[in-house]
PDB file of C-alpha atoms in Angstrom:
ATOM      1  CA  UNK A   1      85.808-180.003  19.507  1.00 44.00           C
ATOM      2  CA  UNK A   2      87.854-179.099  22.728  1.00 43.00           C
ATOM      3  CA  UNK A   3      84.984-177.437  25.506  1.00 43.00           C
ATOM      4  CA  UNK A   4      87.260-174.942  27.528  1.00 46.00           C
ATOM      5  CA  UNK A   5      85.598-172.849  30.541  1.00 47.00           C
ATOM      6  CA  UNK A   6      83.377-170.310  30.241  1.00 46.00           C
ATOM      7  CA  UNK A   7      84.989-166.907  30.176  1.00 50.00           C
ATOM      8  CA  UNK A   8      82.534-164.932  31.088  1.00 46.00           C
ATOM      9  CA  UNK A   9      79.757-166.253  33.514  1.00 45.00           C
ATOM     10  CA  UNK A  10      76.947-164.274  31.180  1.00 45.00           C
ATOM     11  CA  UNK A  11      75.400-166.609  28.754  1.00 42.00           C
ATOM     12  CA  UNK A  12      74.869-164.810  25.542  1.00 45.00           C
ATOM     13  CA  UNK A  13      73.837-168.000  23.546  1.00 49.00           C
ATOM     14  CA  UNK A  14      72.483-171.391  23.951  1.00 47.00           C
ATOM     15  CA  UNK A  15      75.026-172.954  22.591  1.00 51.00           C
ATOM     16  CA  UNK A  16      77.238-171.809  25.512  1.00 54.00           C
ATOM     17  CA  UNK A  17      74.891-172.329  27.963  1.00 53.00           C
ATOM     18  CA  UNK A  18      75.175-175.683  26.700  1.00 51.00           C
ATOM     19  CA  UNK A  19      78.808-175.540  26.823  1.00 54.00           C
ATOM     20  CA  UNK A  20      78.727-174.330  30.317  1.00 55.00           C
ATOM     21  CA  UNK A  21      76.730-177.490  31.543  1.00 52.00           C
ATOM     22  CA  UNK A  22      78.571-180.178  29.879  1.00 52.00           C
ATOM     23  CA  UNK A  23      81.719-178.228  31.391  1.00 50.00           C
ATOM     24  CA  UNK A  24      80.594-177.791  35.078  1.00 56.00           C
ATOM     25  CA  UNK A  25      79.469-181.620  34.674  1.00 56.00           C
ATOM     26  CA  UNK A  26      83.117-182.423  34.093  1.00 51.00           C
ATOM     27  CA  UNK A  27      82.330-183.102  29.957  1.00 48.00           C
ATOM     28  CA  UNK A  28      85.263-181.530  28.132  1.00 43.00           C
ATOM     29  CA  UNK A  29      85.255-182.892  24.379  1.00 42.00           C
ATOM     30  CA  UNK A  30      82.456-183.195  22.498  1.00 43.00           C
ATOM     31  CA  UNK A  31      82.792-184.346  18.316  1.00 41.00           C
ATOM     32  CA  UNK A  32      80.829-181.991  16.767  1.00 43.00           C
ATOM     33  CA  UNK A  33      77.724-179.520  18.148  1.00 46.00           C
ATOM     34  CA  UNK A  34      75.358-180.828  15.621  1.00 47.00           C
ATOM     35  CA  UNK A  35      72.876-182.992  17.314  1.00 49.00           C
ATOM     36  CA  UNK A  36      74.703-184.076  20.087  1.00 50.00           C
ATOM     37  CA  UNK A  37      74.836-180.527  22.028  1.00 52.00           C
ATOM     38  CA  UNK A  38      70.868-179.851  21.400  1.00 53.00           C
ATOM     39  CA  UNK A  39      69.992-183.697  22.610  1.00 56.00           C
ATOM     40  CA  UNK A  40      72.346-183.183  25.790  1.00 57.00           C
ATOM     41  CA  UNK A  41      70.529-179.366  26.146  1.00 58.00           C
ATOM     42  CA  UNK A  42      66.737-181.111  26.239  1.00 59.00           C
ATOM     43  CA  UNK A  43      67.761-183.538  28.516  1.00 65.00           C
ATOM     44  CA  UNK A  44      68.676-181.099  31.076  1.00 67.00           C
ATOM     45  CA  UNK A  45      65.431-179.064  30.361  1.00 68.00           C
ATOM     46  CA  UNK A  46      66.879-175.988  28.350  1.00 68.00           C
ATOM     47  CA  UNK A  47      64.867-174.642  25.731  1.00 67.00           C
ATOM     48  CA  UNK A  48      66.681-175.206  22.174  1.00 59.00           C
ATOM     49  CA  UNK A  49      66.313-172.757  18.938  1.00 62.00           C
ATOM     50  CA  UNK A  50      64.226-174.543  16.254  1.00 61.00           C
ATOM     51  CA  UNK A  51      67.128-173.483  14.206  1.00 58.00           C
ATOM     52  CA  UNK A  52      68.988-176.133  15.930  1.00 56.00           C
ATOM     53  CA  UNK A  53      67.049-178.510  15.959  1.00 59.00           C
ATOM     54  CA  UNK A  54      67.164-178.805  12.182  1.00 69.00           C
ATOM     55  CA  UNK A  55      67.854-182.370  10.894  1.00 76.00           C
ATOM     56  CA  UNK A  56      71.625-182.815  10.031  1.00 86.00           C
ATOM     57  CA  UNK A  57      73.015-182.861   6.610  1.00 94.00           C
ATOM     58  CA  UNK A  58      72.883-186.498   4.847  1.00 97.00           C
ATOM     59  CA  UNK A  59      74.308-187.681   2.065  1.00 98.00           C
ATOM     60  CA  UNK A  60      73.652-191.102   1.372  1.00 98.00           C
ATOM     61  CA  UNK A  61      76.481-193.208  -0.832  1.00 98.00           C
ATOM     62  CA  UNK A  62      75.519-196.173  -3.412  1.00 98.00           C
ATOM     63  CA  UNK A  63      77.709-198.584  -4.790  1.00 98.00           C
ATOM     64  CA  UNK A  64      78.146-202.197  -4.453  1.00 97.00           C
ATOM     65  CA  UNK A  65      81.580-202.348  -4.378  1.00 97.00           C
ATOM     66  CA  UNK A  66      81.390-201.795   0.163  1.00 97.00           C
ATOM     67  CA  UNK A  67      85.284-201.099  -0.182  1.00 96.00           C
ATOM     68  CA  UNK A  68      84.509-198.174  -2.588  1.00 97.00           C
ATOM     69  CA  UNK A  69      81.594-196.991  -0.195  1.00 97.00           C
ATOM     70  CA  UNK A  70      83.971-197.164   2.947  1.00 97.00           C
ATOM     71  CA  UNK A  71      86.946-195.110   1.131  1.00 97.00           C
ATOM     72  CA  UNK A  72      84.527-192.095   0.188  1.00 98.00           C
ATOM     73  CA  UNK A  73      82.682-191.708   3.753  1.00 97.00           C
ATOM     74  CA  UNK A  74      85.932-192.090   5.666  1.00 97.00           C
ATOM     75  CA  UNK A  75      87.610-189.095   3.089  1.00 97.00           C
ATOM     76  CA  UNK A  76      83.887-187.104   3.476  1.00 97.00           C
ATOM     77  CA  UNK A  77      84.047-187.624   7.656  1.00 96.00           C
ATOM     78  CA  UNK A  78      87.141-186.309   7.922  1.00 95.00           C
ATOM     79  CA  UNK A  79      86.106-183.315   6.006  1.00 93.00           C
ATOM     80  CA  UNK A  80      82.804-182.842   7.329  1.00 94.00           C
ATOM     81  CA  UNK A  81      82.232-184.598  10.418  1.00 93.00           C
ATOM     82  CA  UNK A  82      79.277-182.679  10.979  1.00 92.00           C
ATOM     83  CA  UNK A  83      77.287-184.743   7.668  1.00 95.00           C
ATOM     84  CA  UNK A  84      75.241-187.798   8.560  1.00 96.00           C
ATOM     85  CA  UNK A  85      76.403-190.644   5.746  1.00 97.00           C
ATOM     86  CA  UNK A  86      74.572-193.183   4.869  1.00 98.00           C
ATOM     87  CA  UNK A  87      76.202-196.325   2.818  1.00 98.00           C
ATOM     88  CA  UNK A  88      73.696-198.103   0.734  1.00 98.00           C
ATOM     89  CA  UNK A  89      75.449-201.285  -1.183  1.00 97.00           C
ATOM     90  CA  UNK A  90      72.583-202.454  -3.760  1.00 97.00           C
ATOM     91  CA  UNK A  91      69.838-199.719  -5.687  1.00 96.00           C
ATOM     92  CA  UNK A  92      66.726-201.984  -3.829  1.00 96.00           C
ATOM     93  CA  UNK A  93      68.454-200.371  -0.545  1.00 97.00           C
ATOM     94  CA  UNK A  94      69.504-197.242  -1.917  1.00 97.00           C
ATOM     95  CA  UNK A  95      65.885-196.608  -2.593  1.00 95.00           C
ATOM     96  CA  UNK A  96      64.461-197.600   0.837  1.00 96.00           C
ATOM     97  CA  UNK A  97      67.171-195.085   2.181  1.00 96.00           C
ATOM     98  CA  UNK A  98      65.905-192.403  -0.198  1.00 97.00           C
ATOM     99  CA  UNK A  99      62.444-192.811   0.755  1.00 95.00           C
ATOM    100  CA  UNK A 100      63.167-192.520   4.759  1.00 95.00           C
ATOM    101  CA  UNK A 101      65.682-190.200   5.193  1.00 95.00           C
ATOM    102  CA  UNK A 102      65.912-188.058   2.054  1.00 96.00           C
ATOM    103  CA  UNK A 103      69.430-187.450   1.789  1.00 97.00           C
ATOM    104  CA  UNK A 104      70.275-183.910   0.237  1.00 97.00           C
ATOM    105  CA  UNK A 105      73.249-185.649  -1.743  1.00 98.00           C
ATOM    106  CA  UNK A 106      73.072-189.054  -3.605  1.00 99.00           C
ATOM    107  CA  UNK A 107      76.714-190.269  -4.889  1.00 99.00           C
ATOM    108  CA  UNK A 108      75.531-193.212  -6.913  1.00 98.00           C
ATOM    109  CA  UNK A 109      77.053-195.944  -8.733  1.00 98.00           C
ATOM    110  CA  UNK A 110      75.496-196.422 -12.133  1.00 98.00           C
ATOM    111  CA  UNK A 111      76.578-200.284 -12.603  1.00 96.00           C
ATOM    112  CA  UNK A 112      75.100-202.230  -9.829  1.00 96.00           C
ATOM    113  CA  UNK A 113      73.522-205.856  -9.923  1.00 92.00           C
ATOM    114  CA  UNK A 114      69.775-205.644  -9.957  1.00 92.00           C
ATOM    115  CA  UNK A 115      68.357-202.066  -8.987  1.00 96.00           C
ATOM    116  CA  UNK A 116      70.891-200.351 -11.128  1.00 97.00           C
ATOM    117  CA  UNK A 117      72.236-196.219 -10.157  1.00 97.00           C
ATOM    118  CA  UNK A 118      70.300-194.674 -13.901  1.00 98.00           C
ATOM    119  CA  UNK A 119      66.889-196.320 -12.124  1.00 97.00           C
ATOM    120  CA  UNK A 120      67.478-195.098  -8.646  1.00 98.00           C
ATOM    121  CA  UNK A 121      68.343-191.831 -10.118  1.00 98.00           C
ATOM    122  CA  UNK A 122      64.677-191.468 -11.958  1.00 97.00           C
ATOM    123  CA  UNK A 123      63.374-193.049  -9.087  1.00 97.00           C
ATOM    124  CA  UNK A 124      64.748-190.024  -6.901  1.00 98.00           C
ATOM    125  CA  UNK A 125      63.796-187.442  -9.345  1.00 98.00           C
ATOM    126  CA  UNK A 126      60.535-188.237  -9.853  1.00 97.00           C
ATOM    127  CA  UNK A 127      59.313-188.110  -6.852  1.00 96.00           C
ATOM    128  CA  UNK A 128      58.143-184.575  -5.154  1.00 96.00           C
ATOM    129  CA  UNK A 129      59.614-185.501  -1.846  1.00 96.00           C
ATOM    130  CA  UNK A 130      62.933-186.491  -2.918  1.00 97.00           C
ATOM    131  CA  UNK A 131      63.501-184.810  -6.297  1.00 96.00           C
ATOM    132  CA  UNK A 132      65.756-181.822  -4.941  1.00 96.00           C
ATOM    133  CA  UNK A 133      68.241-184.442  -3.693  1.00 97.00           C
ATOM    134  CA  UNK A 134      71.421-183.325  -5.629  1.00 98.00           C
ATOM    135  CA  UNK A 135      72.835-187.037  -7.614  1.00 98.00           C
ATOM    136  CA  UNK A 136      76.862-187.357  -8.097  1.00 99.00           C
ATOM    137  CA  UNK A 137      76.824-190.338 -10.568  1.00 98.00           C
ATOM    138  CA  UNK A 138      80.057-192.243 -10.834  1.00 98.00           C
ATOM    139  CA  UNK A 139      80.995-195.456 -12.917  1.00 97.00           C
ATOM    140  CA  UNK A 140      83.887-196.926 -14.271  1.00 96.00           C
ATOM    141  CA  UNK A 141      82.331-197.666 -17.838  1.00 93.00           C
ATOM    142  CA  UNK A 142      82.006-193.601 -19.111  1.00 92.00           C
ATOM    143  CA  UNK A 143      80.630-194.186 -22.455  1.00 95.00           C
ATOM    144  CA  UNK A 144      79.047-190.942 -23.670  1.00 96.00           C
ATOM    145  CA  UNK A 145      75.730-193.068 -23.570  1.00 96.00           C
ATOM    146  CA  UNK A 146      75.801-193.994 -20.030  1.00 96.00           C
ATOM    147  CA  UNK A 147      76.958-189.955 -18.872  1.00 97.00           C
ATOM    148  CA  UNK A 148      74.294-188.519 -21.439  1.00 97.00           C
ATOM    149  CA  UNK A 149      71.831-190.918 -19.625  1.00 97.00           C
ATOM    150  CA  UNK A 150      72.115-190.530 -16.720  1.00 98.00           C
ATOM    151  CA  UNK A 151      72.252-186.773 -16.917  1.00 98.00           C
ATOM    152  CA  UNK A 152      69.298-186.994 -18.929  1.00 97.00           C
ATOM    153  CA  UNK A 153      67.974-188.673 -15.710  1.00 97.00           C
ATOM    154  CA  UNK A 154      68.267-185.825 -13.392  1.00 97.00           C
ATOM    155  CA  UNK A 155      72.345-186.567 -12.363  1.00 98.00           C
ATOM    156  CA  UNK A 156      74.307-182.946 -11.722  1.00 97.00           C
ATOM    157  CA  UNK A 157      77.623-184.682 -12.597  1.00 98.00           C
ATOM    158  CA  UNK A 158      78.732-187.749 -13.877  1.00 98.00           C
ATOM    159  CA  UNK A 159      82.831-188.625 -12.413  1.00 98.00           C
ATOM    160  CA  UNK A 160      84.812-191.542 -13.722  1.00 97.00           C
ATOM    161  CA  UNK A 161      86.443-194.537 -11.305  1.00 96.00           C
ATOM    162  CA  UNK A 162      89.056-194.565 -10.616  1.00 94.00           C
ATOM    163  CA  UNK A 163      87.381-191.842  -8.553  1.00 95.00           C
ATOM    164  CA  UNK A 164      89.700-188.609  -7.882  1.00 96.00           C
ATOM    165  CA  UNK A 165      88.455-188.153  -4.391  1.00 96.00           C
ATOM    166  CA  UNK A 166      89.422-184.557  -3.939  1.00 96.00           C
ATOM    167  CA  UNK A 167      87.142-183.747  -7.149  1.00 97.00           C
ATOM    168  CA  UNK A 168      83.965-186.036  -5.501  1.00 97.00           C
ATOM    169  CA  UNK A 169      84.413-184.063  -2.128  1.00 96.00           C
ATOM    170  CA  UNK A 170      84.177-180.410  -3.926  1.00 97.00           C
ATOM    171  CA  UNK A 171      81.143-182.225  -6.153  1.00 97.00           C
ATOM    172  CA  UNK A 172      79.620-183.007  -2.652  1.00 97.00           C
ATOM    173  CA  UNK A 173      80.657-179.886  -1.340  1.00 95.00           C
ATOM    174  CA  UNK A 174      79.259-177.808  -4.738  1.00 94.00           C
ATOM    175  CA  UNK A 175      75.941-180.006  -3.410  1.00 93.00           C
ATOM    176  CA  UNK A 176      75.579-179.203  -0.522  1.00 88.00           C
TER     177      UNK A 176
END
């Protein structure tokens, strides 16, 4: 995002009393206002809405393919730069990451070595503190066993690899 100057020296919000400080100290681009804008705000002693203050969107992404993983977050940044992504390559870690940062959206690989996506699904859903994370399941073996499954399991969706990307972002979007 592109800071220009004030216009008008009244501050009507703190957002652009924000603005006005990182401009006057000679900051002109910031990447998004999410975060970054209410850290930079509370360093410099201004108070900051609660509102804003509010932890960012995350959706964390599960596969053990890392190529696959790397493809969808790059697509989702550029989209949404304002979502915090996690990547996850195993269910073990997927599950740690669930339990920490409760991600609002889970796009999970059903086919993974070990911890596999239908138990890291029931693992999210059955838990109180997790269970309103919205799952995208994907997998490249779409048997109507393994989609009934896994919807069975709490999954909104179940897409088929060769992913369509555009149709995962409005999933993620539709999740969000």
């Amino acid at each position: 995002m592109r800071l220009e100057p004030p216009a008008d020296k009244r501050l009507h919000s703190h957002a652009s009393m924000v603005q006005d400080l990182m401009w006057r100290r000679g900051k002109t681009e910031v990447e998004h206002l999410n975060g970054r804008v209410v850290r930079l705000g509370r360093e410099h002693g201004m108070p900051v809405p609660t509102e804003l203050d509010a932890p960012p969107t995350r959706v964390l992404i599960v596969d053990d393919e890392e190529s696959i993983t790397k493809i969808i977050a790059k697509a989702l940044r550029a989209d949404h730069p304002e979502i915090e992504i996690i990547e996850a390559h195993d269910g073990f870690r997927a599950g740690q990451v669930v339990s920490t940062l409760k991600p609002d959206v889970v796009v999970l690989d059903l086919r993974m070595p070990g911890v596999d996506g239908f138990e890291v699904c029931r693992l999210i859903k059955a838990d109180d503190s997790t269970k309103h994370a919205e799952v995208i399941a994907m997998t490249a073996y779409p048997s109507e066993e393994n989609i009934q499954n896994i919807l069975d399991g709490g999954a909104r969706v179940c897409l088929t690899k060769p992913l369509d990307i555009d149709q995962l972002l409005r999933e993620i979007e539709t999740s969000l």
